[in-house]
Short mmCIF file of C-alpha atoms in Angstrom, two decimals:
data_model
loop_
_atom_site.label_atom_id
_atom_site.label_comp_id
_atom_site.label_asym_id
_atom_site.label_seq_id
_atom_site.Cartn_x
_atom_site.Cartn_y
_atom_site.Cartn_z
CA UNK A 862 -17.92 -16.75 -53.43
CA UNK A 863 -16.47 -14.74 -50.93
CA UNK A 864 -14.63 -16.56 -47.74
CA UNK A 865 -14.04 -14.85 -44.56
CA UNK A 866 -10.61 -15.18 -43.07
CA UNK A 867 -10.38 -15.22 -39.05
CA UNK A 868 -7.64 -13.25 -37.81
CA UNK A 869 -5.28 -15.28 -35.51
CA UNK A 870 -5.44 -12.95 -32.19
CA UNK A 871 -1.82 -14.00 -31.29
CA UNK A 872 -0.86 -12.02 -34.47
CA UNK A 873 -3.53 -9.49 -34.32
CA UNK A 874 -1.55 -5.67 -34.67
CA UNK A 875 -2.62 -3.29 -31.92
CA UNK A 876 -1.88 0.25 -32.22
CA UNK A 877 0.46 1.74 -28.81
CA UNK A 878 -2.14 3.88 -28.26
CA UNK A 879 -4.75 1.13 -28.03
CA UNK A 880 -1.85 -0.93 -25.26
CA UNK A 881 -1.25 2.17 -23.23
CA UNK A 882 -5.13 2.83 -22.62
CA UNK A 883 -5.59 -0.95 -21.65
CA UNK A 884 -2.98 -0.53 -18.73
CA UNK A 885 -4.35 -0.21 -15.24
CA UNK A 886 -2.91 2.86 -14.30
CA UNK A 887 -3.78 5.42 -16.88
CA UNK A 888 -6.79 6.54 -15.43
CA UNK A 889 -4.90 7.06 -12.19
CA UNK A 890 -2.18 8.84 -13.72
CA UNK A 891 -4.48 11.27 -15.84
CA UNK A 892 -6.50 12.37 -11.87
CA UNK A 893 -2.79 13.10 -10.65
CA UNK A 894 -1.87 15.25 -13.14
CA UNK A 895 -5.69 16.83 -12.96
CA UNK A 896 -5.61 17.16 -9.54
CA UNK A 897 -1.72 18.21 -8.97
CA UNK A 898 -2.86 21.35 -11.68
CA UNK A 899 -5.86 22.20 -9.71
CA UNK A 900 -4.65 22.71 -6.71
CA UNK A 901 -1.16 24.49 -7.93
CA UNK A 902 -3.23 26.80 -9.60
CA UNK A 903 -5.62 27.51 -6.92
CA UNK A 904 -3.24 27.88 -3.95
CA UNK A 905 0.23 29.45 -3.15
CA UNK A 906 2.26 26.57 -1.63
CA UNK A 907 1.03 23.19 -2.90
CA UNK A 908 3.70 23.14 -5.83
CA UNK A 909 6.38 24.62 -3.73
CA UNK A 910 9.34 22.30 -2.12
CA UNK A 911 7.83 22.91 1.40
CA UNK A 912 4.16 22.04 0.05
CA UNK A 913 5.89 18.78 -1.98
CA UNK A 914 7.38 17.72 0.87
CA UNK A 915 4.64 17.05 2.83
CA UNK A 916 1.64 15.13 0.23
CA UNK A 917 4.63 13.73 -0.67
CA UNK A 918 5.16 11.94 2.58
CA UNK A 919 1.76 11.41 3.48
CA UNK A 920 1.78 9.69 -0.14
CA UNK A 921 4.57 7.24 0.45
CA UNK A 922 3.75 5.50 3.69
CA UNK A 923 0.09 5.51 2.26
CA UNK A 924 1.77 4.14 -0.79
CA UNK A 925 4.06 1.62 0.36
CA UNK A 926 1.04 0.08 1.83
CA UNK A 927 -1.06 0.34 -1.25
CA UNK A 928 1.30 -1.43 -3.25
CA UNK A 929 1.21 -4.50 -1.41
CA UNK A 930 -2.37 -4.53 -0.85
CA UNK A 931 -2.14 -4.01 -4.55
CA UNK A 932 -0.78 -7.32 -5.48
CA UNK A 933 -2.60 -9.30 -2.77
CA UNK A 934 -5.66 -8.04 -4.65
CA UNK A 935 -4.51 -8.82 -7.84
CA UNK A 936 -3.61 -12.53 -6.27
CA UNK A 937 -7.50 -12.58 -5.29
CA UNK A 938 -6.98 -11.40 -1.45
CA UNK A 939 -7.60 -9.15 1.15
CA UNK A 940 -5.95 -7.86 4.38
CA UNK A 941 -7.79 -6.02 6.32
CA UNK A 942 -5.61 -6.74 9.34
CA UNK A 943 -2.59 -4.48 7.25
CA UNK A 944 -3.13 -0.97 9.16
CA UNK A 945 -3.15 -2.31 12.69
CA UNK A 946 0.13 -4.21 11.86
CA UNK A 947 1.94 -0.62 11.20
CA UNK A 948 1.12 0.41 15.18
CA UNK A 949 1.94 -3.56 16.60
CA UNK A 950 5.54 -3.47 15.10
CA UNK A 951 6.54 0.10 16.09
CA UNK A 952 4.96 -1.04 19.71
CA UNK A 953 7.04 -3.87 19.76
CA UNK A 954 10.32 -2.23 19.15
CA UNK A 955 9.16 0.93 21.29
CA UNK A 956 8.76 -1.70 24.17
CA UNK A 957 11.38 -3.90 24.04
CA UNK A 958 14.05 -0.85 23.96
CA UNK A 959 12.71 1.70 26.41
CA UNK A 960 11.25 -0.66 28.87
CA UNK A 961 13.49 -3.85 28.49
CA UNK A 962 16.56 -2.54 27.27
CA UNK A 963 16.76 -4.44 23.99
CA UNK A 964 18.92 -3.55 21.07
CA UNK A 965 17.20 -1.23 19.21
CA UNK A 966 18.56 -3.08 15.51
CA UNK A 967 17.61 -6.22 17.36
CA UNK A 968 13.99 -4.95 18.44
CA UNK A 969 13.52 -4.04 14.57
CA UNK A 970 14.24 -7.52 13.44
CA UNK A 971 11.86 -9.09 16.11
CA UNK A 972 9.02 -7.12 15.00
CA UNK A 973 10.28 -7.73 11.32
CA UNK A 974 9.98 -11.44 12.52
CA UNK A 975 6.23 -11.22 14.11
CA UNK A 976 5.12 -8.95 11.49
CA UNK A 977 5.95 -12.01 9.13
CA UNK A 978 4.81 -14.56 11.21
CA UNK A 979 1.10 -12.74 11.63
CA UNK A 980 0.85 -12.60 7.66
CA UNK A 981 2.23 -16.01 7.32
CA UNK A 982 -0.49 -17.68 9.77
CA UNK A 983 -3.36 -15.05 8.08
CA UNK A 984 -2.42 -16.77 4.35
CA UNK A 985 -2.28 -20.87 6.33
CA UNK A 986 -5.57 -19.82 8.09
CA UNK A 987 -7.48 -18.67 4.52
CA UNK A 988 -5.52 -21.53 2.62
CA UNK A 989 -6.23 -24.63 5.03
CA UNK A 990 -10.01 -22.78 6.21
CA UNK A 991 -11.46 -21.62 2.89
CA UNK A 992 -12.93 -18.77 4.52
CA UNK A 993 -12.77 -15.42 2.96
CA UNK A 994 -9.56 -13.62 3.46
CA UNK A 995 -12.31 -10.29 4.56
CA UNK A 996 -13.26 -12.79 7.46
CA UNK A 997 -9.71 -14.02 9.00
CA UNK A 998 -7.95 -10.56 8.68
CA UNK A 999 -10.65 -8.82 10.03
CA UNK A 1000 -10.14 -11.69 12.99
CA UNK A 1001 -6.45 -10.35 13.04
CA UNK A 1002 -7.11 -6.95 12.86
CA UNK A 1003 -9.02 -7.31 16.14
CA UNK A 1004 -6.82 -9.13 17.81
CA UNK A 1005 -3.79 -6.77 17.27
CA UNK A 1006 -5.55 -3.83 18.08
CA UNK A 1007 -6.64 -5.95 21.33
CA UNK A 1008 -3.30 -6.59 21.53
CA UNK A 1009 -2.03 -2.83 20.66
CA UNK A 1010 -3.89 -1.53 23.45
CA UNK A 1011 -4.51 -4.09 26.47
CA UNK A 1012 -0.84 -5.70 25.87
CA UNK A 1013 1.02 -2.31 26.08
CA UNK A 1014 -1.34 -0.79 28.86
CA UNK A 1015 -0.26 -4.17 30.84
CA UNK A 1016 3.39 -3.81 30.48
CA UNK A 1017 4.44 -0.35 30.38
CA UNK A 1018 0.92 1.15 32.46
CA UNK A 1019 0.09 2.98 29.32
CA UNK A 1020 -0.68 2.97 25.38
CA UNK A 1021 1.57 5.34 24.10
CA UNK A 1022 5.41 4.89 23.44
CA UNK A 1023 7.49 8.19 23.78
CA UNK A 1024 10.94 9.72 23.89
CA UNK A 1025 12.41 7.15 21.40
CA UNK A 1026 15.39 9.71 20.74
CA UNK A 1027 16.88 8.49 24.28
CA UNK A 1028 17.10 5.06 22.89
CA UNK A 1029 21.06 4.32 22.06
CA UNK A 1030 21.77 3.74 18.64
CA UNK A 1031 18.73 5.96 17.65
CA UNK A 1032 20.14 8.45 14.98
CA UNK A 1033 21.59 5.52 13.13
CA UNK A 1034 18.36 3.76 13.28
CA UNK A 1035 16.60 7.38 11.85
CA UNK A 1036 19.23 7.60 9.17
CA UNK A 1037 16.98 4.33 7.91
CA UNK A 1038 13.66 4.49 8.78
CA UNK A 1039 13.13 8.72 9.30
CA UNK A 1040 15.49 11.43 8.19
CA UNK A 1041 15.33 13.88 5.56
CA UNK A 1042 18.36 12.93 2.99
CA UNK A 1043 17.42 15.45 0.06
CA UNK A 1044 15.95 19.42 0.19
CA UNK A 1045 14.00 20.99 -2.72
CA UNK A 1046 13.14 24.70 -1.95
CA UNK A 1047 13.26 24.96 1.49
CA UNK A 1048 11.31 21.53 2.14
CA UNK A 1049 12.86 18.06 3.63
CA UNK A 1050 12.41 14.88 1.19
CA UNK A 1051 12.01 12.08 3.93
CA UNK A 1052 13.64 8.94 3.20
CA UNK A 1053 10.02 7.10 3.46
CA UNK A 1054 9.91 8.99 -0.35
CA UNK A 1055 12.43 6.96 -1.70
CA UNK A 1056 11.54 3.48 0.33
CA UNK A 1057 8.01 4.09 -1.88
CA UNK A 1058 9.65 4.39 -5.17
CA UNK A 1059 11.81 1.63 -4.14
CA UNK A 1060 9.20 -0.77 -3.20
CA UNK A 1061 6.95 0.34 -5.95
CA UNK A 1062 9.90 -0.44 -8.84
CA UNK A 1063 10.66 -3.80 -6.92
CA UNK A 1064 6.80 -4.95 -7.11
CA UNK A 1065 6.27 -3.64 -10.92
CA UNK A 1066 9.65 -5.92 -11.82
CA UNK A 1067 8.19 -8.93 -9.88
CA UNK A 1068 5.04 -8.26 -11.26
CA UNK A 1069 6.08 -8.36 -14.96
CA UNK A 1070 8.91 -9.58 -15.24
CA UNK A 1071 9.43 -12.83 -13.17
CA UNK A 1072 7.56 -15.88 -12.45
CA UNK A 1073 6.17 -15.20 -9.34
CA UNK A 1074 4.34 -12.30 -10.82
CA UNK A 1075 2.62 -14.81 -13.60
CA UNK A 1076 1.60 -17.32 -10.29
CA UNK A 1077 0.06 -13.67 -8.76
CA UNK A 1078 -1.90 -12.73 -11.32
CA UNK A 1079 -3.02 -17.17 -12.20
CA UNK A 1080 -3.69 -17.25 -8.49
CA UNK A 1081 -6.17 -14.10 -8.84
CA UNK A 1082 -7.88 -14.77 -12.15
CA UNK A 1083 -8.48 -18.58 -12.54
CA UNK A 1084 -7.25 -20.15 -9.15
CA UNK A 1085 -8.10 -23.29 -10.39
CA UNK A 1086 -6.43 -23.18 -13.28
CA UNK A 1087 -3.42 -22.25 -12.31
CA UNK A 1088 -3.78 -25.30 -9.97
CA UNK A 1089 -4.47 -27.58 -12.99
CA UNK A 1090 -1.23 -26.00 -14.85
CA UNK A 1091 1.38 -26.64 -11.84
CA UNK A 1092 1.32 -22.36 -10.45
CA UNK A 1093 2.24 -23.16 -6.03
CA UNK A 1094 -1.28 -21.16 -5.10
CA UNK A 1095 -0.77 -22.26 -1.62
CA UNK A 1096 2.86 -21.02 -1.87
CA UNK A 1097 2.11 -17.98 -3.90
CA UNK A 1098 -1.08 -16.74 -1.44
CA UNK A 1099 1.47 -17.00 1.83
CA UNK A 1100 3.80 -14.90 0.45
CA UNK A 1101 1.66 -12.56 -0.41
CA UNK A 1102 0.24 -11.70 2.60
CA UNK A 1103 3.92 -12.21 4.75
CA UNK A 1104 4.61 -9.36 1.55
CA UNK A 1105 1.81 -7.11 3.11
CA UNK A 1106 2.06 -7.94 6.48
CA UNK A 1107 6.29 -7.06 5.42
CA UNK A 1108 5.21 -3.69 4.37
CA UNK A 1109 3.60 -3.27 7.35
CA UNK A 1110 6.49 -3.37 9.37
CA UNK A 1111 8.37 -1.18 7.00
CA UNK A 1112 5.93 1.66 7.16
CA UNK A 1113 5.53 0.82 11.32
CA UNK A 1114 9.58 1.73 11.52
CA UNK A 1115 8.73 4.61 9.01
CA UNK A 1116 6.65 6.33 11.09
CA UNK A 1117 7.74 5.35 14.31
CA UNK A 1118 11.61 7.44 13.51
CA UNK A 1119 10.04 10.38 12.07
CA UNK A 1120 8.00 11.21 15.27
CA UNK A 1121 9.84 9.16 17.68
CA UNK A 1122 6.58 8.37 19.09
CA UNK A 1123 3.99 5.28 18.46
CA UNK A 1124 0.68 4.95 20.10
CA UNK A 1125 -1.96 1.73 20.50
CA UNK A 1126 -3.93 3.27 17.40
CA UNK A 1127 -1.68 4.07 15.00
CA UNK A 1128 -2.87 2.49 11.34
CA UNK A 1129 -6.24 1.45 12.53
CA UNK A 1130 -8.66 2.64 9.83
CA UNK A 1131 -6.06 3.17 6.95
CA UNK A 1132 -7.01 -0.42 5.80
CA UNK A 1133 -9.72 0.66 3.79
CA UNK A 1134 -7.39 3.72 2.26
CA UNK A 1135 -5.04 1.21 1.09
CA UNK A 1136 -7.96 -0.14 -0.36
CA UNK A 1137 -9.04 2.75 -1.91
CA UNK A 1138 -5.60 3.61 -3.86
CA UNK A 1139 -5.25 -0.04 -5.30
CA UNK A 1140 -8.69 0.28 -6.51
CA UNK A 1141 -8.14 3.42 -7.68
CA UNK A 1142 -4.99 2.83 -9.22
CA UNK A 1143 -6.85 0.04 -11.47
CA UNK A 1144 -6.93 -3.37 -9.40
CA UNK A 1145 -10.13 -5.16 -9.59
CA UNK A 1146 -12.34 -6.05 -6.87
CA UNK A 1147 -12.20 -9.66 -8.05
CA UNK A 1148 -8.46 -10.01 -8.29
CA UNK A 1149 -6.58 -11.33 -11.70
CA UNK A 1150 -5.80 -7.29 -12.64
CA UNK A 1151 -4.04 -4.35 -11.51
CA UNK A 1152 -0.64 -2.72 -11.36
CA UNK A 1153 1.98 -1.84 -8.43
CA UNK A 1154 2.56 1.56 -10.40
CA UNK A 1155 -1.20 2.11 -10.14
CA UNK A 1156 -1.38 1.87 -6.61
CA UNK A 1157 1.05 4.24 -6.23
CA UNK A 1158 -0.01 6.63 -8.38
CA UNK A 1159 -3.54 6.12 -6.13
CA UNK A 1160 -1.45 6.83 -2.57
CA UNK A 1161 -0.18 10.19 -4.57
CA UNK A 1162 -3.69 11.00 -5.44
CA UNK A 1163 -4.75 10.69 -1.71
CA UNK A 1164 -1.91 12.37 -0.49
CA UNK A 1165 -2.20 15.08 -2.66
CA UNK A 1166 -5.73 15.81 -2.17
CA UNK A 1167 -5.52 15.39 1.54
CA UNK A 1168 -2.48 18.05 2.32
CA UNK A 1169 -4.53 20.36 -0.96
CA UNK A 1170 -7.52 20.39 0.85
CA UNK A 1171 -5.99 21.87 3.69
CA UNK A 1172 -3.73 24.04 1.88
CA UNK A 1173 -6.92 25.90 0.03
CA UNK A 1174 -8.67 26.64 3.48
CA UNK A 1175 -11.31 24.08 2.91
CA UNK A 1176 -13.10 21.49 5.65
CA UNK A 1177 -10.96 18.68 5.94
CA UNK A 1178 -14.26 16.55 6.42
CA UNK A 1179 -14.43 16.90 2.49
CA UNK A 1180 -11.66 14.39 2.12
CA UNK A 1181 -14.04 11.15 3.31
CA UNK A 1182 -16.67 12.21 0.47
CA UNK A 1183 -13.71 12.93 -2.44
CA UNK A 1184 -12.68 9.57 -1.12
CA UNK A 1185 -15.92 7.94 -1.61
CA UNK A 1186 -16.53 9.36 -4.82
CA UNK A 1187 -13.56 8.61 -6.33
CA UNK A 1188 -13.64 4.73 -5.45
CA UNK A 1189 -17.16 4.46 -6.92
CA UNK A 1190 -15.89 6.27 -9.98
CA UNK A 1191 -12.88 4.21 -9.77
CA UNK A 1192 -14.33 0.26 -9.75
CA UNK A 1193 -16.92 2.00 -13.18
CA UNK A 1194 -14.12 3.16 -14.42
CA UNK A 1195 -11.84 -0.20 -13.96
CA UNK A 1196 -15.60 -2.45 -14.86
CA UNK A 1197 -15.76 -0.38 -18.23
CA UNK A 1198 -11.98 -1.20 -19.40
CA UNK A 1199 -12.30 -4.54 -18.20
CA UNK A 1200 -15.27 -5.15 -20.80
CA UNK A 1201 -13.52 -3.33 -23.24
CA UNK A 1202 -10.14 -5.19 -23.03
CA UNK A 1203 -12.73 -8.78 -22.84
CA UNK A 1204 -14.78 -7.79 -26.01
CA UNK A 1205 -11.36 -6.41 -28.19
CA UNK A 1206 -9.66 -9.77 -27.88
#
């Protein structure tokens, strides 16, 4: 009489193959490299340095931000109060050193400060409430932008900040936050380029390979779980949205010394692109899964096709449907791995 034997799944062999099409970011990876060859085949100066240069730089702030929306997703949370931070903390250092004379190094680490402090009182407010996180950010997002545009009208008579470049200690401050340290045919590589890799490397390493990266993903998957088993949630969901709110600021300064100008609106409505590239790049709707690299790879895929579209002639209205389409195909796509990953354990 035959006996069946069960296979312990701890042991189990899986082929590479198999592990590599299980990560999150494969099907992000495989539309870059699809789209990149599209449009370097169908127009003159995508693939050149000076085309590079600038997808490229619409990519990283776009990405900087994606990659912390990334991992509050995968810790089960949502900010959609993230864009409308980017315009509050270049207002607040455009303020405080044209019209108050502040130290321009000093007016960065204020609005570092309040930056912090609004994503540190969003993560209290969804901890101690139990409301949705939609709900209080969306509360947030209002406010700043109330803030944004009545606050600066009141002190300075208008809602635009300009002429930065007259501000003393500026070109050291650009050296940071806005120049162009590296040329590749004829094209400037900002330094917001290499801030993205840099924050993208830093989140992957947290992400898998330290301990607060096993509380994000507990904290997303099985909250109360990782309650029963001794993960901080309370702990782990603050930080995570002082990290967004953090990135924020970061892409706030990034844009803020590359024009030398800020206005009341900058970053409202690029909370739902940040969105967009996490999902995109393989993070689930319903938190527990996703990858920093993935979210990247989803800010290249926007930037790419936003600065291609325009290179091949076409209506730049086009971008809102690609966008839409690809997020639909993007949660199937991240649904039908899910099931598959579920049913091959």
């Amino acid at each position: 009489m035959a006996t069946a034997i069960a296979v312990d799944e701890r042991v189990a062999r899986t082929s590479t193959l198999t592990r590599v099409m299980k990560r999150p970011e494969v099907g992000a990876l495989s539309a870059a490299i699809v789209i990149f060859v599209f449009f370097a085949l169908t127009t003159d100066v995508f693939a050149t340095g000076r085309g590079a240069s600038t997808w490229l730089q619409q990519a990283s702030t776009v990405g900087i931000m994606a990659v912390a929306v990334a991992l509050l997703m995968i810790g089960g949370e949502f900010d959609l109060s993230a864009g409308a931070i980017t315009g509050f903390t270049g207002l607040v250092v455009g303020v405080l050193t044209r019209e108050y004379g502040v130290n321009i190094f000093a007016a960065i680490l204020i609005s570092l400060a309040l930056a912090l402090l609004i994503g540190a009182v969003n993560g209290v407010l969804v901890m101690k409430t139990g409301l949705p996180s939609f709900i209080v950010t969306l509360g947030t997002f209002f406010v700043l932008q109330g803030i944004d545009l009545a606050g600066t009208k009141a002190l300075i008579g208008q809602v635009a900040i300009q002429g930065m470049s007259k501000v003393p200690y500026y070109d050291q401050a650009k050296t940071i936050f806005g120049s162009t340290p590296l040329t590749i045919d004829g094209g400037g590589i900002y330094v917001s380029v290499f801030w993205w890799l840099g924050v993208t490397a830093v989140a992957t390493w947290v992400l898998l390979r330290t301990r607060a990266g096993n509380w994000i993903f507990a904290v997303g998957g099985a909250v109360t779980a990782a309650r029963q088993v001794g993960v901080p949630v309370f702990r782990t969901k603050v930080g995570l949205f002082m990290t967004t709110a953090g990135a924020g600021w970061l892409v706030g300064m990034l844009l803020l010394f590359r024009t030398s100008t800020v206005q009341s609106n900058t970053g409202v409505g690029q909370e739902f692109i940040y969105i967009i590239c996490a999902v995109v790049g393989g993070c689930l709707m319903t938190g527990g899964y996703g990858s920093a690299i993935g979210a990247a790879l989803g800010a290249l895929i926007y930037g790419m096709v936003n600065q291609g579209i325009v290179y091949a002639g076409w209506d730049n209205n086009w971008l809102k449907a690609f966008l839409g389409v690809m997020l639909l195909g993007a949660v199937l796509l991240n649904e039908w791995v899910r099931k598959r990953a579920e049913t091959s354990r």
